[in-house]
Amino acid sequence: MVDWNLAVATATRLVRPGPDVSRDEARAVVAELRRHAKASEEHVRGFTLLGAEEGHDTPVLVVDRPGWIRANVAGFREILRPLLDKMQERRGNSTGGAVMSAVGGKVTGVELGMLLSFLASRVLGQYETFAPATRELPAGGNGGGRLLLVAPNIVHVERELDVDPHDFRLWVCLHEETHRTQFTAVPWLRDHLEGEIQSFLEETDVDPMTVLERVREAAQTLAGGRPEAEEGDGGRSLVEIVQTPAQREILGRLAAVMSLLEGHADFVMDGVGPDVVPSVGEIREKFQQRRAKGASRLDLALRKLLGLDAKLRQYRDGERFVRAVVDEVGMDGFNRVWTSPNTLPTKAEISKPADWVARVHRRTE
């Protein structure tokens, strides 16, 4: 269903080259990122009061853009396996199924490669939750997991923002280490997210005619050609509009969790920053401006199409939630959020932190 090797080859061929650095400069950047990642672990755990549970530690890898591409293709392949097996079985029973699979796999591989080539030059770091170990890219035990720091992208952005490179590298590591701490300190979180994602994929209709009809309706909605369109459709991405109602419900829960994780990372990054990153104020201001405006019209259009603008809102809304809860009940009180899936905030509670405090704290008290 997907030619994964072609996806890697396409993305690697199309991805833009990184910034111009000498071999010695590249080695120095990699070494510094590794040092900062190690230092960030202590800073983050001291601030959040979270520590890795025994047996759940995961590696930190400094990679280039092709390395990030290979890692993400491996992750996609792992998490999408049940859905693709179901689609393969259905197509294999149809007339010309083998030919359609061969051709469709090439097309999908190229499309995925083009998408990854776009993202590979933008991601500074990433905690890979569903990361199968490979010879090139090791992962943690108990189901995987690894932290990726994309060295050329970090150098590119620090130059673009004209900020102190040493401070910026540590600042990025603080954010990404927070994600690593979230998953190593809260082992059930990975299984919970995987369950939600698999439930989302199980709701996917593999009938091509049904999918095409939903795309047609989505296009009419976006163009204003469907009078009965929901009032909020104009603010949703194409990806969201083609989903079923059940998928939207699951996505709402996932969006709340992602807002929590991203907002928590931003809160920690800014909380630790003033003590260890002298120029954190300048970095934050310039980085926020960069996030808000995007690189170009094409960048903004792709953000909207892929739903990446929603990710930017997750940073903002999630950070407000975490800050409000910590202000009211302290860090220990906030950390009740990691008790179980039932204590995670809902999408509505992300916007109304007092409701989460009332539900989780006052009810138990």
Short mmCIF file of C-alpha atoms in Angstrom, two decimals:
data_model
loop_
_atom_site.label_atom_id
_atom_site.label_comp_id
_atom_site.label_asym_id
_atom_site.label_seq_id
_atom_site.Cartn_x
_atom_site.Cartn_y
_atom_site.Cartn_z
CA MET A 1 0.00 0.00 0.00
CA VAL A 2 2.97 2.33 0.61
CA ASP A 3 6.38 1.96 -0.96
CA TRP A 4 8.33 2.99 2.15
CA ASN A 5 11.73 2.82 0.47
CA LEU A 6 10.50 5.11 -2.27
CA ALA A 7 9.16 7.51 0.36
CA VAL A 8 12.61 7.72 1.97
CA ALA A 9 14.35 8.09 -1.40
CA THR A 10 11.93 10.81 -2.57
CA ALA A 11 12.15 12.82 0.65
CA THR A 12 15.94 12.55 0.79
CA ARG A 13 16.25 13.67 -2.82
CA LEU A 14 13.86 16.63 -2.48
CA VAL A 15 14.79 17.94 0.97
CA ARG A 16 16.66 21.21 0.91
CA PRO A 17 20.34 21.16 1.90
CA GLY A 18 21.15 22.37 5.38
CA PRO A 19 23.12 25.50 6.29
CA ASP A 20 26.70 25.81 5.15
CA VAL A 21 28.98 24.57 7.95
CA SER A 22 32.44 23.06 7.95
CA ARG A 23 33.09 19.54 9.14
CA ASP A 24 34.66 20.84 12.36
CA GLU A 25 31.71 23.18 12.98
CA ALA A 26 29.27 20.31 12.45
CA ARG A 27 31.13 18.13 14.95
CA ALA A 28 31.13 20.96 17.48
CA VAL A 29 27.37 21.49 17.08
CA VAL A 30 26.64 17.78 17.55
CA ALA A 31 28.85 17.59 20.64
CA GLU A 32 27.24 20.68 22.17
CA LEU A 33 23.71 19.42 21.55
CA ARG A 34 24.58 16.15 23.28
CA ARG A 35 25.97 18.06 26.28
CA HIS A 36 22.90 20.30 26.43
CA ALA A 37 20.57 17.32 26.17
CA LYS A 38 22.29 15.71 29.14
CA ALA A 39 22.19 18.93 31.18
CA SER A 40 18.54 19.51 30.26
CA GLU A 41 17.56 16.18 31.78
CA GLU A 42 18.55 17.38 35.26
CA HIS A 43 17.03 20.84 34.78
CA VAL A 44 13.69 19.51 33.55
CA ARG A 45 13.33 16.79 36.17
CA GLY A 46 14.18 19.21 38.95
CA PHE A 47 11.61 21.74 37.74
CA THR A 48 8.78 19.33 36.90
CA LEU A 49 9.35 16.98 39.87
CA LEU A 50 9.09 14.07 37.40
CA GLY A 51 11.64 11.29 37.05
CA ALA A 52 12.00 8.41 34.62
CA GLU A 53 10.53 5.15 35.82
CA GLU A 54 12.94 2.23 35.96
CA GLY A 55 13.36 0.56 32.58
CA HIS A 56 11.74 3.39 30.63
CA ASP A 57 14.76 5.52 29.75
CA THR A 58 15.21 6.35 26.05
CA PRO A 59 18.18 7.50 23.90
CA VAL A 60 18.90 10.99 22.61
CA LEU A 61 20.06 11.09 18.97
CA VAL A 62 21.47 14.06 17.04
CA VAL A 63 20.51 13.59 13.38
CA ASP A 64 20.60 15.37 10.03
CA ARG A 65 17.57 15.87 7.77
CA PRO A 66 17.83 12.47 6.01
CA GLY A 67 18.19 10.83 9.43
CA TRP A 68 14.99 12.51 10.60
CA ILE A 69 13.24 11.30 7.44
CA ARG A 70 14.32 7.68 7.94
CA ALA A 71 13.25 7.75 11.58
CA ASN A 72 9.80 9.12 10.79
CA VAL A 73 9.17 6.69 7.94
CA ALA A 74 9.95 3.87 10.38
CA GLY A 75 7.51 5.38 12.87
CA PHE A 76 4.76 5.82 10.28
CA ARG A 77 5.26 2.27 9.11
CA GLU A 78 4.84 0.97 12.66
CA ILE A 79 1.75 2.94 13.68
CA LEU A 80 -0.07 2.57 10.34
CA ARG A 81 0.54 -1.16 10.00
CA PRO A 82 -2.95 -2.31 11.17
CA LEU A 83 -4.76 0.12 8.85
CA LEU A 84 -2.60 -0.71 5.84
CA ASP A 85 -3.02 -4.44 6.43
CA LYS A 86 -6.80 -3.95 6.42
CA MET A 87 -6.65 -1.92 3.21
CA GLN A 88 -4.32 -4.44 1.59
CA GLU A 89 -6.67 -7.30 2.44
CA ARG A 90 -9.67 -5.48 0.98
CA ARG A 91 -7.84 -4.47 -2.17
CA GLY A 92 -6.29 -7.93 -2.60
CA ASN A 93 -9.76 -9.44 -2.90
CA SER A 94 -10.78 -7.04 -5.68
CA THR A 95 -10.22 -7.38 -9.42
CA GLY A 96 -6.77 -6.08 -10.32
CA GLY A 97 -5.91 -5.72 -6.64
CA ALA A 98 -2.25 -6.64 -7.07
CA VAL A 99 -1.73 -4.13 -9.88
CA MET A 100 -3.56 -1.41 -7.95
CA SER A 101 -1.42 -2.10 -4.87
CA ALA A 102 1.81 -1.88 -6.84
CA VAL A 103 0.87 1.36 -8.58
CA GLY A 104 -0.84 2.85 -5.51
CA GLY A 105 2.15 2.04 -3.34
CA LYS A 106 4.47 3.97 -5.64
CA VAL A 107 2.14 6.97 -5.78
CA THR A 108 1.63 7.02 -2.02
CA GLY A 109 5.36 6.60 -1.44
CA VAL A 110 6.13 9.64 -3.58
CA GLU A 111 3.40 11.70 -1.89
CA LEU A 112 4.64 10.78 1.59
CA GLY A 113 8.20 11.56 0.52
CA MET A 114 7.16 15.02 -0.70
CA LEU A 115 5.42 15.75 2.60
CA LEU A 116 8.41 14.62 4.65
CA SER A 117 10.80 16.67 2.52
CA PHE A 118 8.73 19.76 3.44
CA LEU A 119 8.73 18.96 7.16
CA ALA A 120 12.34 17.74 7.40
CA SER A 121 13.78 21.24 7.11
CA ARG A 122 11.41 22.69 9.76
CA VAL A 123 11.50 20.34 12.74
CA LEU A 124 14.06 21.29 15.41
CA GLY A 125 13.50 18.29 17.64
CA GLN A 126 11.02 15.50 18.16
CA TYR A 127 10.27 12.83 20.72
CA GLU A 128 9.44 9.76 18.67
CA THR A 129 6.87 7.95 20.78
CA PHE A 130 6.39 4.94 18.46
CA ALA A 131 9.94 4.33 17.35
CA PRO A 132 11.04 0.83 16.33
CA ALA A 133 14.76 0.30 16.89
CA THR A 134 16.98 -0.02 13.83
CA ARG A 135 20.72 -0.49 13.42
CA GLU A 136 21.14 3.20 12.61
CA LEU A 137 18.54 4.52 15.04
CA PRO A 138 18.39 2.81 18.44
CA ALA A 139 15.30 3.16 20.63
CA GLY A 140 14.36 2.53 24.24
CA GLY A 141 12.95 -0.70 25.60
CA ASN A 142 9.33 -1.40 26.46
CA GLY A 143 7.97 -0.34 23.09
CA GLY A 144 10.58 2.09 21.88
CA GLY A 145 10.91 5.82 22.09
CA ARG A 146 13.79 8.17 21.29
CA LEU A 147 14.53 11.88 21.21
CA LEU A 148 15.74 13.35 17.93
CA LEU A 149 17.56 16.68 17.70
CA VAL A 150 17.86 17.87 14.07
CA ALA A 151 21.21 19.68 14.07
CA PRO A 152 21.07 21.50 10.67
CA ASN A 153 17.60 22.90 11.41
CA ILE A 154 18.69 24.21 14.80
CA VAL A 155 21.70 25.94 13.23
CA HIS A 156 19.51 27.36 10.46
CA VAL A 157 16.98 28.88 12.87
CA GLU A 158 19.56 30.29 15.29
CA ARG A 159 21.18 32.08 12.35
CA GLU A 160 17.86 33.26 10.97
CA LEU A 161 16.82 34.69 14.36
CA ASP A 162 20.32 36.11 15.00
CA VAL A 163 20.41 34.85 18.60
CA ASP A 164 23.18 33.44 20.75
CA PRO A 165 23.70 29.92 19.31
CA HIS A 166 24.76 28.32 22.60
CA ASP A 167 21.71 29.70 24.43
CA PHE A 168 19.37 28.72 21.61
CA ARG A 169 20.63 25.14 21.48
CA LEU A 170 20.10 24.70 25.22
CA TRP A 171 16.65 26.33 24.97
CA VAL A 172 15.58 23.85 22.28
CA CYS A 173 16.95 20.93 24.30
CA LEU A 174 14.90 22.01 27.34
CA HIS A 175 11.69 21.82 25.31
CA GLU A 176 12.47 18.46 23.75
CA GLU A 177 13.77 16.95 26.98
CA THR A 178 10.44 17.83 28.59
CA HIS A 179 8.70 15.59 26.05
CA ARG A 180 11.17 12.81 26.78
CA THR A 181 10.54 13.21 30.51
CA GLN A 182 6.75 13.12 30.00
CA PHE A 183 6.91 9.69 28.39
CA THR A 184 9.65 8.15 30.52
CA ALA A 185 8.02 9.33 33.78
CA VAL A 186 4.47 8.38 32.73
CA PRO A 187 4.75 4.93 31.07
CA TRP A 188 0.99 4.52 30.51
CA LEU A 189 0.93 7.65 28.33
CA ARG A 190 2.41 5.91 25.30
CA ASP A 191 -0.08 3.04 25.43
CA HIS A 192 -2.96 5.48 25.89
CA LEU A 193 -1.96 7.52 22.83
CA GLU A 194 -1.43 4.40 20.75
CA GLY A 195 -4.88 3.15 21.72
CA GLU A 196 -6.48 6.44 20.70
CA ILE A 197 -4.61 6.49 17.39
CA GLN A 198 -5.56 2.90 16.59
CA SER A 199 -9.20 3.68 17.42
CA PHE A 200 -8.97 6.63 15.04
CA LEU A 201 -7.51 4.44 12.28
CA GLU A 202 -10.09 1.70 12.82
CA GLU A 203 -12.79 4.27 12.02
CA THR A 204 -11.16 4.98 8.67
CA ASP A 205 -13.39 3.93 5.79
CA VAL A 206 -11.26 2.02 3.30
CA ASP A 207 -13.91 2.20 0.57
CA PRO A 208 -12.42 4.56 -2.06
CA MET A 209 -15.87 5.82 -3.20
CA THR A 210 -16.79 6.80 0.35
CA VAL A 211 -13.51 8.64 0.80
CA LEU A 212 -13.94 10.44 -2.54
CA GLU A 213 -17.46 11.50 -1.61
CA ARG A 214 -16.22 12.90 1.69
CA VAL A 215 -13.43 14.80 -0.09
CA ARG A 216 -15.99 16.23 -2.54
CA GLU A 217 -18.21 17.41 0.31
CA ALA A 218 -15.19 18.88 2.08
CA ALA A 219 -14.20 20.80 -1.04
CA GLN A 220 -17.73 22.20 -1.36
CA THR A 221 -17.70 23.22 2.29
CA LEU A 222 -14.37 25.02 1.93
CA ALA A 223 -15.65 26.78 -1.17
CA GLY A 224 -18.87 27.83 0.54
CA GLY A 225 -20.94 25.72 -1.81
CA ARG A 226 -22.82 23.72 0.80
CA PRO A 227 -25.52 25.70 2.63
CA GLU A 228 -25.83 23.21 5.43
CA ALA A 229 -22.12 23.41 6.26
CA GLU A 230 -21.33 23.68 9.91
CA GLU A 231 -20.61 27.20 11.05
CA GLY A 232 -17.11 26.29 12.21
CA ASP A 233 -16.06 24.45 9.05
CA GLY A 234 -14.30 27.49 7.67
CA GLY A 235 -11.83 27.28 10.52
CA ARG A 236 -11.00 23.60 10.04
CA SER A 237 -8.36 22.07 7.85
CA LEU A 238 -9.17 19.79 4.93
CA VAL A 239 -7.74 16.92 6.98
CA GLU A 240 -10.32 17.53 9.72
CA ILE A 241 -13.30 18.00 7.42
CA VAL A 242 -12.93 14.62 5.68
CA GLN A 243 -13.10 12.76 8.99
CA THR A 244 -16.10 10.86 10.30
CA PRO A 245 -17.94 12.12 13.42
CA ALA A 246 -16.36 9.32 15.48
CA GLN A 247 -12.92 10.31 14.28
CA ARG A 248 -13.55 13.95 15.18
CA GLU A 249 -14.47 12.89 18.70
CA ILE A 250 -11.25 10.89 19.04
CA LEU A 251 -9.27 13.72 17.50
CA GLY A 252 -10.74 16.10 20.07
CA ARG A 253 -9.32 13.94 22.86
CA LEU A 254 -5.98 13.66 21.08
CA ALA A 255 -5.88 17.43 20.53
CA ALA A 256 -6.38 17.98 24.27
CA VAL A 257 -3.49 15.63 25.11
CA MET A 258 -1.22 17.23 22.52
CA SER A 259 -2.08 20.71 23.84
CA LEU A 260 -1.15 19.50 27.32
CA LEU A 261 2.16 18.00 26.18
CA GLU A 262 3.21 20.95 24.02
CA GLY A 263 2.04 23.56 26.51
CA HIS A 264 3.82 21.77 29.35
CA ALA A 265 7.05 21.74 27.32
CA ASP A 266 6.79 25.47 26.59
CA PHE A 267 5.99 26.22 30.25
CA VAL A 268 8.99 24.20 31.46
CA MET A 269 11.28 25.68 28.83
CA ASP A 270 10.42 29.21 29.95
CA GLY A 271 10.41 28.29 33.63
CA VAL A 272 13.90 26.79 33.56
CA GLY A 273 15.22 29.22 30.95
CA PRO A 274 15.91 32.34 33.03
CA ASP A 275 18.26 30.41 35.34
CA VAL A 276 20.32 28.69 32.63
CA VAL A 277 19.71 30.58 29.35
CA PRO A 278 20.80 34.22 29.75
CA SER A 279 19.14 35.47 26.55
CA VAL A 280 15.90 33.50 26.95
CA GLY A 281 13.71 36.64 26.69
CA GLU A 282 15.14 37.63 23.32
CA ILE A 283 14.98 34.05 22.02
CA ARG A 284 11.34 33.59 23.06
CA GLU A 285 10.23 36.89 21.50
CA LYS A 286 11.94 36.26 18.17
CA PHE A 287 10.84 32.62 18.05
CA GLN A 288 7.20 33.52 18.73
CA GLN A 289 7.29 36.05 15.89
CA ARG A 290 8.70 33.38 13.59
CA ARG A 291 6.01 30.89 14.60
CA ALA A 292 3.24 33.41 14.02
CA LYS A 293 4.15 34.71 10.60
CA GLY A 294 5.41 31.59 8.83
CA ALA A 295 8.04 31.61 6.14
CA SER A 296 5.87 32.37 3.09
CA ARG A 297 2.38 32.21 1.63
CA LEU A 298 3.06 28.64 0.55
CA ASP A 299 4.14 27.77 4.09
CA LEU A 300 0.95 29.26 5.52
CA ALA A 301 -1.20 27.43 2.96
CA LEU A 302 0.45 24.09 3.74
CA ARG A 303 0.08 24.72 7.46
CA LYS A 304 -3.65 25.17 6.96
CA LEU A 305 -4.06 22.17 4.67
CA LEU A 306 -2.15 19.82 6.98
CA GLY A 307 -3.61 21.22 10.18
CA LEU A 308 -0.22 22.52 11.35
CA ASP A 309 -1.79 25.85 12.34
CA ALA A 310 -3.74 23.85 14.92
CA LYS A 311 -0.42 22.69 16.36
CA LEU A 312 0.59 26.32 16.89
CA ARG A 313 -2.63 26.89 18.82
CA GLN A 314 -1.79 23.83 20.92
CA TYR A 315 1.41 25.49 22.13
CA ARG A 316 -0.45 28.65 23.12
CA ASP A 317 -3.57 27.11 24.66
CA GLY A 318 -1.69 24.33 26.41
CA GLU A 319 0.83 26.70 27.97
CA ARG A 320 -2.01 28.86 29.33
CA PHE A 321 -3.64 25.76 30.82
CA VAL A 322 -0.46 24.58 32.54
CA ARG A 323 0.40 28.05 33.85
CA ALA A 324 -3.10 28.60 35.26
CA VAL A 325 -3.18 25.22 37.00
CA VAL A 326 0.32 25.58 38.47
CA ASP A 327 -0.56 29.09 39.71
CA GLU A 328 -3.62 27.70 41.50
CA VAL A 329 -2.48 24.32 42.88
CA GLY A 330 1.31 24.26 42.45
CA MET A 331 3.50 21.83 40.53
CA ASP A 332 2.56 18.86 42.70
CA GLY A 333 -1.10 19.67 42.15
CA PHE A 334 -0.59 19.99 38.41
CA ASN A 335 1.21 16.64 38.30
CA ARG A 336 -2.05 14.90 39.16
CA VAL A 337 -2.67 15.24 35.43
CA TRP A 338 -0.30 12.28 34.95
CA THR A 339 -2.21 9.96 37.32
CA SER A 340 -4.29 8.16 34.68
CA PRO A 341 -6.14 8.78 31.40
CA ASN A 342 -9.11 9.94 33.50
CA THR A 343 -7.13 12.88 34.89
CA LEU A 344 -6.03 14.18 31.49
CA PRO A 345 -7.79 17.44 30.57
CA THR A 346 -10.60 17.41 28.05
CA LYS A 347 -10.57 19.73 25.07
CA ALA A 348 -13.02 22.03 26.89
CA GLU A 349 -10.88 22.01 30.05
CA ILE A 350 -7.80 23.13 28.13
CA SER A 351 -9.67 26.41 27.55
CA LYS A 352 -11.09 26.44 31.11
CA PRO A 353 -8.36 25.25 33.52
CA ALA A 354 -10.54 25.98 36.56
CA ASP A 355 -12.93 23.24 35.39
CA TRP A 356 -10.08 20.71 35.40
CA VAL A 357 -9.02 21.82 38.89
CA ALA A 358 -12.61 21.47 40.10
CA ARG A 359 -12.98 18.01 38.58
CA VAL A 360 -9.64 16.52 39.61
CA HIS A 361 -8.86 18.32 42.87
CA ARG A 362 -12.04 19.44 44.57
CA ARG A 363 -13.89 16.19 43.89
CA THR A 364 -11.13 14.09 45.52
CA GLU A 365 -10.81 16.54 48.39
#
